[in-house]
């Protein structure tokens, strides 16, 4: 890189003070290009600002992705949408626009194990994070542990407030692990706290009719379902298990070779 003419030193100081890092690093190079391409003054400024904005935006998205705890590989690109029922596909198209976050609506994905609930919600969530939204992924059991710890530290309120900074929390596998009363209570507190204010995106193998095993007594169960469902999109993934189908396909393509070699089986 060229060293700046002395008159530029002050400009560099200003850009430093204004924290316009990308502009500071690129203005000379862009100026050279501007001269070569006979850019107008406004075009030159536009290029500099665009560069600054893009660098910041990329950095912000990278930070949001890290913070989201989402599994990076579960994207819409790696998800076979053609497996979805038309109604779910339509809902996914809408969800991608992110309006449900503004309206604090919830997303509930039901279905048997292996039907793609986790992958689908993570993929939609990642899509939204890449648009600049703040979301957080957690399993239900981990969330419950966090909430309990906060409660024992007499900091549940503060923790819920912190979670408010996320437009949506993806709560994976609600009802998969049996919770005791105290655990179920903090989970209920979270759902009640977010009701009509912030979204939750939930996956569950259990239909509502079995949620009493999560929330123990009928009253709390009804209250929890009521809050979660009131403003919500429900995705019913009544599909065959993706894992089973893939395993089945693999077997079929493997069969002709079976006589030759059986040594490569059992890899997951
Ligand atoms: P669930 O949460 O319903 O148990 P997962 O989302 O964990 O199911 O899906 C099980 C496995 O199958 C994962 O590895 C996931 O990436 C994959 N999978 C499920 N559905 C699809 C799909 N439609 N396209 C691509 N991969 C899928
Ligand atoms: Mg899952």
PDB file of C-alpha atoms and ligand atoms in Angstrom:
ATOM      1  CA  UNK A   1       0.000   0.000   0.000  1.00  0.00           C
ATOM      2  CA  UNK A   2       1.141   3.580  -0.723  1.00  0.00           C
ATOM      3  CA  UNK A   3       1.919   5.832   2.202  1.00  0.00           C
ATOM      4  CA  UNK A   4      -0.508   8.730   2.329  1.00  0.00           C
ATOM      5  CA  UNK A   5       0.612  12.249   1.303  1.00  0.00           C
ATOM      6  CA  UNK A   6       1.072  14.384   4.400  1.00  0.00           C
ATOM      7  CA  UNK A   7      -2.161  16.320   3.794  1.00  0.00           C
ATOM      8  CA  UNK A   8      -4.024  13.082   4.259  1.00  0.00           C
ATOM      9  CA  UNK A   9      -2.759  12.560   7.775  1.00  0.00           C
ATOM     10  CA  UNK A  10      -5.422  14.802   9.255  1.00  0.00           C
ATOM     11  CA  UNK A  11      -8.156  13.063   7.229  1.00  0.00           C
ATOM     12  CA  UNK A  12      -6.941   9.723   8.558  1.00  0.00           C
ATOM     13  CA  UNK A  13      -7.134  11.084  12.088  1.00  0.00           C
ATOM     14  CA  UNK A  14     -10.698  12.298  11.519  1.00  0.00           C
ATOM     15  CA  UNK A  15     -11.773   8.946  10.089  1.00  0.00           C
ATOM     16  CA  UNK A  16     -10.158   7.209  13.038  1.00  0.00           C
ATOM     17  CA  UNK A  17     -11.973   9.453  15.496  1.00  0.00           C
ATOM     18  CA  UNK A  18     -15.248   8.799  13.682  1.00  0.00           C
ATOM     19  CA  UNK A  19     -14.512   5.064  13.679  1.00  0.00           C
ATOM     20  CA  UNK A  20     -14.900   4.872   9.923  1.00  0.00           C
ATOM     21  CA  UNK A  21     -12.342   2.113   9.687  1.00  0.00           C
ATOM     22  CA  UNK A  22     -13.200   0.756   6.292  1.00  0.00           C
ATOM     23  CA  UNK A  23     -13.278   4.259   4.766  1.00  0.00           C
ATOM     24  CA  UNK A  24      -9.932   4.998   6.357  1.00  0.00           C
ATOM     25  CA  UNK A  25      -8.434   1.875   4.873  1.00  0.00           C
ATOM     26  CA  UNK A  26      -9.917   2.233   1.412  1.00  0.00           C
ATOM     27  CA  UNK A  27     -10.225   5.920   0.530  1.00  0.00           C
ATOM     28  CA  UNK A  28      -6.857   6.130  -1.228  1.00  0.00           C
ATOM     29  CA  UNK A  29      -7.362   3.011  -3.244  1.00  0.00           C
ATOM     30  CA  UNK A  30     -10.886   4.060  -4.219  1.00  0.00           C
ATOM     31  CA  UNK A  31      -9.562   7.532  -5.101  1.00  0.00           C
ATOM     32  CA  UNK A  32      -7.125   5.963  -7.552  1.00  0.00           C
ATOM     33  CA  UNK A  33      -9.899   3.927  -9.089  1.00  0.00           C
ATOM     34  CA  UNK A  34     -12.102   7.039  -9.179  1.00  0.00           C
ATOM     35  CA  UNK A  35      -9.429   8.854 -11.190  1.00  0.00           C
ATOM     36  CA  UNK A  36      -8.998   5.974 -13.625  1.00  0.00           C
ATOM     37  CA  UNK A  37     -12.727   5.509 -14.125  1.00  0.00           C
ATOM     38  CA  UNK A  38     -13.430   9.258 -13.977  1.00  0.00           C
ATOM     39  CA  UNK A  39     -16.018   8.819 -11.261  1.00  0.00           C
ATOM     40  CA  UNK A  40     -18.010  11.839 -10.142  1.00  0.00           C
ATOM     41  CA  UNK A  41     -17.550  13.201  -6.625  1.00  0.00           C
ATOM     42  CA  UNK A  42     -20.880  11.754  -5.577  1.00  0.00           C
ATOM     43  CA  UNK A  43     -20.004   8.371  -7.052  1.00  0.00           C
ATOM     44  CA  UNK A  44     -16.724   8.378  -5.138  1.00  0.00           C
ATOM     45  CA  UNK A  45     -18.468   9.159  -1.872  1.00  0.00           C
ATOM     46  CA  UNK A  46     -21.068   6.529  -2.627  1.00  0.00           C
ATOM     47  CA  UNK A  47     -18.371   3.871  -3.143  1.00  0.00           C
ATOM     48  CA  UNK A  48     -16.690   4.748   0.142  1.00  0.00           C
ATOM     49  CA  UNK A  49     -19.898   4.734   2.146  1.00  0.00           C
ATOM     50  CA  UNK A  50     -21.089   1.511   0.530  1.00  0.00           C
ATOM     51  CA  UNK A  51     -17.807  -0.163   1.451  1.00  0.00           C
ATOM     52  CA  UNK A  52     -18.046   1.047   5.046  1.00  0.00           C
ATOM     53  CA  UNK A  53     -21.671  -0.057   5.332  1.00  0.00           C
ATOM     54  CA  UNK A  54     -21.031  -3.501   3.827  1.00  0.00           C
ATOM     55  CA  UNK A  55     -18.065  -4.213   6.073  1.00  0.00           C
ATOM     56  CA  UNK A  56     -20.051  -3.252   9.142  1.00  0.00           C
ATOM     57  CA  UNK A  57     -23.103  -5.204   8.054  1.00  0.00           C
ATOM     58  CA  UNK A  58     -21.026  -8.342   7.424  1.00  0.00           C
ATOM     59  CA  UNK A  59     -19.383  -7.998  10.792  1.00  0.00           C
ATOM     60  CA  UNK A  60     -22.747  -7.500  12.465  1.00  0.00           C
ATOM     61  CA  UNK A  61     -24.255 -10.587  10.779  1.00  0.00           C
ATOM     62  CA  UNK A  62     -21.221 -12.665  11.749  1.00  0.00           C
ATOM     63  CA  UNK A  63     -21.654 -11.534  15.353  1.00  0.00           C
ATOM     64  CA  UNK A  64     -25.413 -12.251  15.307  1.00  0.00           C
ATOM     65  CA  UNK A  65     -24.769 -15.710  13.871  1.00  0.00           C
ATOM     66  CA  UNK A  66     -22.185 -16.524  16.525  1.00  0.00           C
ATOM     67  CA  UNK A  67     -24.449 -15.256  19.266  1.00  0.00           C
ATOM     68  CA  UNK A  68     -27.505 -17.140  17.917  1.00  0.00           C
ATOM     69  CA  UNK A  69     -26.040 -20.549  18.743  1.00  0.00           C
ATOM     70  CA  UNK A  70     -27.677 -21.864  15.560  1.00  0.00           C
ATOM     71  CA  UNK A  71     -26.076 -24.856  13.851  1.00  0.00           C
ATOM     72  CA  UNK A  72     -24.578 -23.260  10.704  1.00  0.00           C
ATOM     73  CA  UNK A  73     -25.103 -26.307   8.491  1.00  0.00           C
ATOM     74  CA  UNK A  74     -28.882 -26.383   8.984  1.00  0.00           C
ATOM     75  CA  UNK A  75     -29.839 -23.942   6.247  1.00  0.00           C
ATOM     76  CA  UNK A  76     -32.687 -23.653   3.777  1.00  0.00           C
ATOM     77  CA  UNK A  77     -30.204 -24.502   1.020  1.00  0.00           C
ATOM     78  CA  UNK A  78     -29.528 -27.894   2.558  1.00  0.00           C
ATOM     79  CA  UNK A  79     -33.205 -28.536   3.303  1.00  0.00           C
ATOM     80  CA  UNK A  80     -35.324 -30.384   0.770  1.00  0.00           C
ATOM     81  CA  UNK A  81     -38.443 -28.194   0.764  1.00  0.00           C
ATOM     82  CA  UNK A  82     -40.202 -30.474  -1.719  1.00  0.00           C
ATOM     83  CA  UNK A  83     -40.858 -32.899   1.142  1.00  0.00           C
ATOM     84  CA  UNK A  84     -43.074 -30.365   2.883  1.00  0.00           C
ATOM     85  CA  UNK A  85     -46.857 -30.310   2.619  1.00  0.00           C
ATOM     86  CA  UNK A  86     -48.089 -27.314   0.590  1.00  0.00           C
ATOM     87  CA  UNK A  87     -49.507 -25.552   3.657  1.00  0.00           C
ATOM     88  CA  UNK A  88     -46.165 -25.752   5.493  1.00  0.00           C
ATOM     89  CA  UNK A  89     -44.284 -24.583   2.418  1.00  0.00           C
ATOM     90  CA  UNK A  90     -46.566 -21.562   2.200  1.00  0.00           C
ATOM     91  CA  UNK A  91     -46.023 -20.793   5.878  1.00  0.00           C
ATOM     92  CA  UNK A  92     -42.248 -21.052   5.420  1.00  0.00           C
ATOM     93  CA  UNK A  93     -42.351 -18.563   2.543  1.00  0.00           C
ATOM     94  CA  UNK A  94     -44.177 -16.115   4.809  1.00  0.00           C
ATOM     95  CA  UNK A  95     -41.946 -16.756   7.811  1.00  0.00           C
ATOM     96  CA  UNK A  96     -38.873 -15.916   5.732  1.00  0.00           C
ATOM     97  CA  UNK A  97     -40.151 -12.340   5.494  1.00  0.00           C
ATOM     98  CA  UNK A  98     -39.943 -12.076   9.274  1.00  0.00           C
ATOM     99  CA  UNK A  99     -43.223 -10.256   9.919  1.00  0.00           C
ATOM    100  CA  UNK A 100     -44.099 -12.767  12.629  1.00  0.00           C
ATOM    101  CA  UNK A 101     -41.230 -11.358  14.689  1.00  0.00           C
ATOM    102  CA  UNK A 102     -42.677  -7.863  14.623  1.00  0.00           C
ATOM    103  CA  UNK A 103     -46.067  -9.232  15.628  1.00  0.00           C
ATOM    104  CA  UNK A 104     -44.515 -11.421  18.358  1.00  0.00           C
ATOM    105  CA  UNK A 105     -46.167 -14.447  16.803  1.00  0.00           C
ATOM    106  CA  UNK A 106     -44.967 -17.922  17.647  1.00  0.00           C
ATOM    107  CA  UNK A 107     -44.000 -20.814  15.412  1.00  0.00           C
ATOM    108  CA  UNK A 108     -44.752 -24.372  16.493  1.00  0.00           C
ATOM    109  CA  UNK A 109     -43.418 -27.355  14.602  1.00  0.00           C
ATOM    110  CA  UNK A 110     -44.934 -30.723  15.445  1.00  0.00           C
ATOM    111  CA  UNK A 111     -44.111 -34.151  14.090  1.00  0.00           C
ATOM    112  CA  UNK A 112     -42.447 -37.422  14.813  1.00  0.00           C
ATOM    113  CA  UNK A 113     -38.690 -37.679  15.286  1.00  0.00           C
ATOM    114  CA  UNK A 114     -36.672 -37.205  12.112  1.00  0.00           C
ATOM    115  CA  UNK A 115     -39.288 -35.251  10.191  1.00  0.00           C
ATOM    116  CA  UNK A 116     -37.122 -32.143   9.949  1.00  0.00           C
ATOM    117  CA  UNK A 117     -38.610 -29.940  12.667  1.00  0.00           C
ATOM    118  CA  UNK A 118     -35.284 -28.833  14.087  1.00  0.00           C
ATOM    119  CA  UNK A 119     -33.640 -28.387  10.708  1.00  0.00           C
ATOM    120  CA  UNK A 120     -36.551 -26.372   9.323  1.00  0.00           C
ATOM    121  CA  UNK A 121     -36.873 -23.964  12.258  1.00  0.00           C
ATOM    122  CA  UNK A 122     -33.093 -23.525  12.459  1.00  0.00           C
ATOM    123  CA  UNK A 123     -32.962 -22.826   8.733  1.00  0.00           C
ATOM    124  CA  UNK A 124     -35.699 -20.197   8.907  1.00  0.00           C
ATOM    125  CA  UNK A 125     -34.035 -18.691  11.975  1.00  0.00           C
ATOM    126  CA  UNK A 126     -30.668 -18.504  10.243  1.00  0.00           C
ATOM    127  CA  UNK A 127     -32.268 -16.886   7.213  1.00  0.00           C
ATOM    128  CA  UNK A 128     -33.692 -14.201   9.506  1.00  0.00           C
ATOM    129  CA  UNK A 129     -30.407 -13.688  11.346  1.00  0.00           C
ATOM    130  CA  UNK A 130     -28.766 -13.107   7.975  1.00  0.00           C
ATOM    131  CA  UNK A 131     -31.325 -10.363   7.410  1.00  0.00           C
ATOM    132  CA  UNK A 132     -30.151  -8.719  10.611  1.00  0.00           C
ATOM    133  CA  UNK A 133     -32.613 -10.107  13.169  1.00  0.00           C
ATOM    134  CA  UNK A 134     -31.531 -11.248  16.620  1.00  0.00           C
ATOM    135  CA  UNK A 135     -32.529 -14.828  17.411  1.00  0.00           C
ATOM    136  CA  UNK A 136     -31.278 -17.425  19.839  1.00  0.00           C
ATOM    137  CA  UNK A 137     -31.328 -21.184  19.565  1.00  0.00           C
ATOM    138  CA  UNK A 138     -31.412 -23.457  22.602  1.00  0.00           C
ATOM    139  CA  UNK A 139     -32.677 -26.877  23.530  1.00  0.00           C
ATOM    140  CA  UNK A 140     -35.535 -26.876  25.992  1.00  0.00           C
ATOM    141  CA  UNK A 141     -33.533 -28.701  28.657  1.00  0.00           C
ATOM    142  CA  UNK A 142     -30.622 -26.284  28.417  1.00  0.00           C
ATOM    143  CA  UNK A 143     -32.999 -23.331  28.583  1.00  0.00           C
ATOM    144  CA  UNK A 144     -34.624 -24.744  31.693  1.00  0.00           C
ATOM    145  CA  UNK A 145     -31.207 -25.138  33.334  1.00  0.00           C
ATOM    146  CA  UNK A 146     -30.349 -21.504  32.528  1.00  0.00           C
ATOM    147  CA  UNK A 147     -33.676 -20.299  33.913  1.00  0.00           C
ATOM    148  CA  UNK A 148     -33.324 -22.343  37.086  1.00  0.00           C
ATOM    149  CA  UNK A 149     -29.835 -21.070  37.736  1.00  0.00           C
ATOM    150  CA  UNK A 150     -31.045 -17.499  37.268  1.00  0.00           C
ATOM    151  CA  UNK A 151     -33.941 -18.139  39.640  1.00  0.00           C
ATOM    152  CA  UNK A 152     -31.651 -19.560  42.313  1.00  0.00           C
ATOM    153  CA  UNK A 153     -29.416 -16.508  41.950  1.00  0.00           C
ATOM    154  CA  UNK A 154     -32.536 -14.345  42.382  1.00  0.00           C
ATOM    155  CA  UNK A 155     -31.883 -13.013  38.893  1.00  0.00           C
ATOM    156  CA  UNK A 156     -34.716 -14.547  36.887  1.00  0.00           C
ATOM    157  CA  UNK A 157     -36.198 -11.144  36.068  1.00  0.00           C
ATOM    158  CA  UNK A 158     -32.900  -9.873  34.774  1.00  0.00           C
ATOM    159  CA  UNK A 159     -32.359 -13.027  32.749  1.00  0.00           C
ATOM    160  CA  UNK A 160     -35.791 -12.793  31.136  1.00  0.00           C
ATOM    161  CA  UNK A 161     -35.034  -9.173  30.332  1.00  0.00           C
ATOM    162  CA  UNK A 162     -31.823 -10.223  28.662  1.00  0.00           C
ATOM    163  CA  UNK A 163     -33.722 -12.813  26.632  1.00  0.00           C
ATOM    164  CA  UNK A 164     -36.064 -10.017  25.563  1.00  0.00           C
ATOM    165  CA  UNK A 165     -33.285  -8.644  23.428  1.00  0.00           C
ATOM    166  CA  UNK A 166     -33.855 -11.664  21.178  1.00  0.00           C
ATOM    167  CA  UNK A 167     -36.750 -11.238  18.795  1.00  0.00           C
ATOM    168  CA  UNK A 168     -37.260 -14.994  18.897  1.00  0.00           C
ATOM    169  CA  UNK A 169     -35.981 -17.918  20.905  1.00  0.00           C
ATOM    170  CA  UNK A 170     -35.907 -21.260  19.139  1.00  0.00           C
ATOM    171  CA  UNK A 171     -36.770 -23.788  21.849  1.00  0.00           C
ATOM    172  CA  UNK A 172     -35.869 -27.199  20.498  1.00  0.00           C
ATOM    173  CA  UNK A 173     -37.580 -30.364  21.701  1.00  0.00           C
ATOM    174  CA  UNK A 174     -40.061 -29.142  24.251  1.00  0.00           C
ATOM    175  CA  UNK A 175     -41.362 -32.127  26.200  1.00  0.00           C
ATOM    176  CA  UNK A 176     -38.560 -34.433  25.139  1.00  0.00           C
ATOM    177  CA  UNK A 177     -37.016 -34.497  28.604  1.00  0.00           C
ATOM    178  CA  UNK A 178     -39.314 -34.870  31.596  1.00  0.00           C
ATOM    179  CA  UNK A 179     -39.125 -31.857  33.879  1.00  0.00           C
ATOM    180  CA  UNK A 180     -39.903 -31.628  37.562  1.00  0.00           C
ATOM    181  CA  UNK A 181     -42.273 -29.048  38.942  1.00  0.00           C
ATOM    182  CA  UNK A 182     -39.717 -26.347  39.546  1.00  0.00           C
ATOM    183  CA  UNK A 183     -38.279 -26.746  36.047  1.00  0.00           C
ATOM    184  CA  UNK A 184     -41.701 -26.667  34.458  1.00  0.00           C
ATOM    185  CA  UNK A 185     -42.570 -23.527  36.421  1.00  0.00           C
ATOM    186  CA  UNK A 186     -39.645 -21.490  35.115  1.00  0.00           C
ATOM    187  CA  UNK A 187     -40.447 -22.655  31.575  1.00  0.00           C
ATOM    188  CA  UNK A 188     -44.005 -21.470  32.046  1.00  0.00           C
ATOM    189  CA  UNK A 189     -42.744 -18.151  33.421  1.00  0.00           C
ATOM    190  CA  UNK A 190     -40.679 -17.644  30.280  1.00  0.00           C
ATOM    191  CA  UNK A 191     -43.592 -18.416  27.950  1.00  0.00           C
ATOM    192  CA  UNK A 192     -45.887 -16.110  29.917  1.00  0.00           C
ATOM    193  CA  UNK A 193     -43.227 -13.398  29.899  1.00  0.00           C
ATOM    194  CA  UNK A 194     -42.829 -13.471  26.128  1.00  0.00           C
ATOM    195  CA  UNK A 195     -46.544 -13.730  25.387  1.00  0.00           C
ATOM    196  CA  UNK A 196     -47.565 -10.980  22.923  1.00  0.00           C
ATOM    197  CA  UNK A 197     -44.189  -9.308  23.313  1.00  0.00           C
ATOM    198  CA  UNK A 198     -41.594 -11.603  21.783  1.00  0.00           C
ATOM    199  CA  UNK A 199     -41.695 -14.754  19.654  1.00  0.00           C
ATOM    200  CA  UNK A 200     -40.833 -18.320  20.493  1.00  0.00           C
ATOM    201  CA  UNK A 201     -40.223 -20.984  17.861  1.00  0.00           C
ATOM    202  CA  UNK A 202     -40.867 -24.400  19.340  1.00  0.00           C
ATOM    203  CA  UNK A 203     -40.293 -27.930  18.103  1.00  0.00           C
ATOM    204  CA  UNK A 204     -41.998 -30.854  19.803  1.00  0.00           C
ATOM    205  CA  UNK A 205     -42.676 -34.521  19.284  1.00  0.00           C
ATOM    206  CA  UNK A 206     -45.634 -34.181  21.636  1.00  0.00           C
ATOM    207  CA  UNK A 207     -48.997 -32.931  20.364  1.00  0.00           C
ATOM    208  CA  UNK A 208     -50.838 -30.495  22.658  1.00  0.00           C
ATOM    209  CA  UNK A 209     -52.979 -33.361  23.941  1.00  0.00           C
ATOM    210  CA  UNK A 210     -49.868 -34.707  25.664  1.00  0.00           C
ATOM    211  CA  UNK A 211     -48.507 -31.415  27.023  1.00  0.00           C
ATOM    212  CA  UNK A 212     -49.825 -32.238  30.452  1.00  0.00           C
ATOM    213  CA  UNK A 213     -46.785 -34.490  30.812  1.00  0.00           C
ATOM    214  CA  UNK A 214     -44.693 -31.300  30.468  1.00  0.00           C
ATOM    215  CA  UNK A 215     -46.671 -28.874  32.600  1.00  0.00           C
ATOM    216  CA  UNK A 216     -48.007 -31.451  35.087  1.00  0.00           C
ATOM    217  CA  UNK A 217     -51.381 -30.041  36.095  1.00  0.00           C
ATOM    218  CA  UNK A 218     -54.276 -29.335  33.695  1.00  0.00           C
ATOM    219  CA  UNK A 219     -54.549 -25.645  34.625  1.00  0.00           C
ATOM    220  CA  UNK A 220     -50.946 -24.771  33.896  1.00  0.00           C
ATOM    221  CA  UNK A 221     -51.027 -26.889  30.745  1.00  0.00           C
ATOM    222  CA  UNK A 222     -54.087 -25.060  29.458  1.00  0.00           C
ATOM    223  CA  UNK A 223     -52.565 -21.690  30.360  1.00  0.00           C
ATOM    224  CA  UNK A 224     -49.290 -22.547  28.612  1.00  0.00           C
ATOM    225  CA  UNK A 225     -50.982 -23.817  25.447  1.00  0.00           C
ATOM    226  CA  UNK A 226     -53.257 -20.802  25.436  1.00  0.00           C
ATOM    227  CA  UNK A 227     -50.370 -18.357  25.493  1.00  0.00           C
ATOM    228  CA  UNK A 228     -48.270 -20.194  22.969  1.00  0.00           C
ATOM    229  CA  UNK A 229     -51.075 -20.789  20.490  1.00  0.00           C
ATOM    230  CA  UNK A 230     -52.947 -17.480  20.658  1.00  0.00           C
ATOM    231  CA  UNK A 231     -50.820 -15.809  17.971  1.00  0.00           C
ATOM    232  CA  UNK A 232     -49.060 -18.613  16.202  1.00  0.00           C
ATOM    233  CA  UNK A 233     -48.196 -20.451  13.032  1.00  0.00           C
ATOM    234  CA  UNK A 234     -48.504 -24.202  13.446  1.00  0.00           C
ATOM    235  CA  UNK A 235     -46.466 -26.457  11.197  1.00  0.00           C
ATOM    236  CA  UNK A 236     -47.600 -30.066  11.148  1.00  0.00           C
ATOM    237  CA  UNK A 237     -44.824 -32.200   9.751  1.00  0.00           C
ATOM    238  CA  UNK A 238     -46.688 -35.449   9.366  1.00  0.00           C
ATOM    239  CA  UNK A 239     -43.995 -36.911   7.155  1.00  0.00           C
ATOM    240  CA  UNK A 240     -42.025 -40.081   7.089  1.00  0.00           C
ATOM    241  CA  UNK A 241     -38.730 -39.675   8.947  1.00  0.00           C
ATOM    242  CA  UNK A 242     -36.043 -38.145   6.719  1.00  0.00           C
ATOM    243  CA  UNK A 243     -33.383 -40.247   8.411  1.00  0.00           C
ATOM    244  CA  UNK A 244     -35.297 -43.455   7.830  1.00  0.00           C
ATOM    245  CA  UNK A 245     -35.960 -42.558   4.198  1.00  0.00           C
ATOM    246  CA  UNK A 246     -32.298 -41.701   3.571  1.00  0.00           C
ATOM    247  CA  UNK A 247     -31.170 -44.881   5.296  1.00  0.00           C
ATOM    248  CA  UNK A 248     -33.620 -46.821   3.172  1.00  0.00           C
ATOM    249  CA  UNK A 249     -32.339 -45.172  -0.049  1.00  0.00           C
ATOM    250  CA  UNK A 250     -28.755 -45.904   0.953  1.00  0.00           C
ATOM    251  CA  UNK A 251     -29.601 -49.542   1.522  1.00  0.00           C
ATOM    252  CA  UNK A 252     -31.229 -49.808  -1.885  1.00  0.00           C
ATOM    253  CA  UNK A 253     -28.223 -48.357  -3.697  1.00  0.00           C
ATOM    254  CA  UNK A 254     -25.898 -50.453  -1.574  1.00  0.00           C
ATOM    255  CA  UNK A 255     -27.572 -53.753  -2.266  1.00  0.00           C
ATOM    256  CA  UNK A 256     -25.935 -54.653  -5.598  1.00  0.00           C
ATOM    257  CA  UNK A 257     -22.511 -54.355  -3.996  1.00  0.00           C
ATOM    258  CA  UNK A 258     -23.472 -56.329  -0.977  1.00  0.00           C
ATOM    259  CA  UNK A 259     -21.863 -59.564  -2.077  1.00  0.00           C
ATOM    260  CA  UNK A 260     -18.535 -57.839  -2.702  1.00  0.00           C
ATOM    261  CA  UNK A 261     -18.145 -55.962   0.531  1.00  0.00           C
ATOM    262  CA  UNK A 262     -19.998 -55.606   3.785  1.00  0.00           C
ATOM    263  CA  UNK A 263     -17.191 -53.791   5.552  1.00  0.00           C
ATOM    264  CA  UNK A 264     -18.481 -50.212   5.122  1.00  0.00           C
ATOM    265  CA  UNK A 265     -21.786 -50.603   6.875  1.00  0.00           C
ATOM    266  CA  UNK A 266     -22.992 -48.942   9.981  1.00  0.00           C
ATOM    267  CA  UNK A 267     -21.522 -45.525   9.260  1.00  0.00           C
ATOM    268  CA  UNK A 268     -23.964 -42.827  10.274  1.00  0.00           C
TER     269      UNK A 268
HETATM  270  P1  LIG B   1     -36.583 -33.646  13.978  1.00  0.00           P
HETATM  271  O1  LIG B   1     -36.154 -32.400  14.668  1.00  0.00           O
HETATM  272  O2  LIG B   1     -37.966 -33.577  13.448  1.00  0.00           O
HETATM  273  O3  LIG B   1     -36.374 -34.872  14.806  1.00  0.00           O
HETATM  274  P2  LIG B   1     -34.332 -33.112  12.296  1.00  0.00           P
HETATM  275  O4  LIG B   1     -34.600 -31.733  11.850  1.00  0.00           O
HETATM  276  O5  LIG B   1     -33.317 -33.303  13.346  1.00  0.00           O
HETATM  277  O6  LIG B   1     -35.688 -33.844  12.701  1.00  0.00           O
HETATM  278  O7  LIG B   1     -33.951 -33.976  11.008  1.00  0.00           O
HETATM  279  C1  LIG B   1     -33.289 -35.227  11.097  1.00  0.00           C
HETATM  280  C2  LIG B   1     -32.134 -35.279  10.113  1.00  0.00           C
HETATM  281  O8  LIG B   1     -32.629 -35.290   8.799  1.00  0.00           O
HETATM  282  C3  LIG B   1     -31.224 -34.065  10.208  1.00  0.00           C
HETATM  283  O9  LIG B   1     -29.917 -34.446   9.898  1.00  0.00           O
HETATM  284  C4  LIG B   1     -31.773 -33.133   9.125  1.00  0.00           C
HETATM  285  O10 LIG B   1     -30.757 -32.286   8.634  1.00  0.00           O
HETATM  286  C5  LIG B   1     -32.285 -34.106   8.082  1.00  0.00           C
HETATM  287  N1  LIG B   1     -33.481 -33.639   7.386  1.00  0.00           N
HETATM  288  C6  LIG B   1     -34.750 -33.710   7.823  1.00  0.00           C
HETATM  289  N2  LIG B   1     -35.611 -33.255   6.914  1.00  0.00           N
HETATM  290  C7  LIG B   1     -34.882 -32.856   5.874  1.00  0.00           C
HETATM  291  C8  LIG B   1     -35.182 -32.271   4.598  1.00  0.00           C
HETATM  292  N3  LIG B   1     -36.449 -32.002   4.209  1.00  0.00           N
HETATM  293  N4  LIG B   1     -34.138 -31.979   3.770  1.00  0.00           N
HETATM  294  C9  LIG B   1     -32.867 -32.250   4.138  1.00  0.00           C
HETATM  295  N5  LIG B   1     -32.514 -32.803   5.313  1.00  0.00           N
HETATM  296  C10 LIG B   1     -33.490 -33.100   6.173  1.00  0.00           C
HETATM  297 MG1  LIG B   2     -35.343 -32.215  16.580  1.00  0.00          MG
END
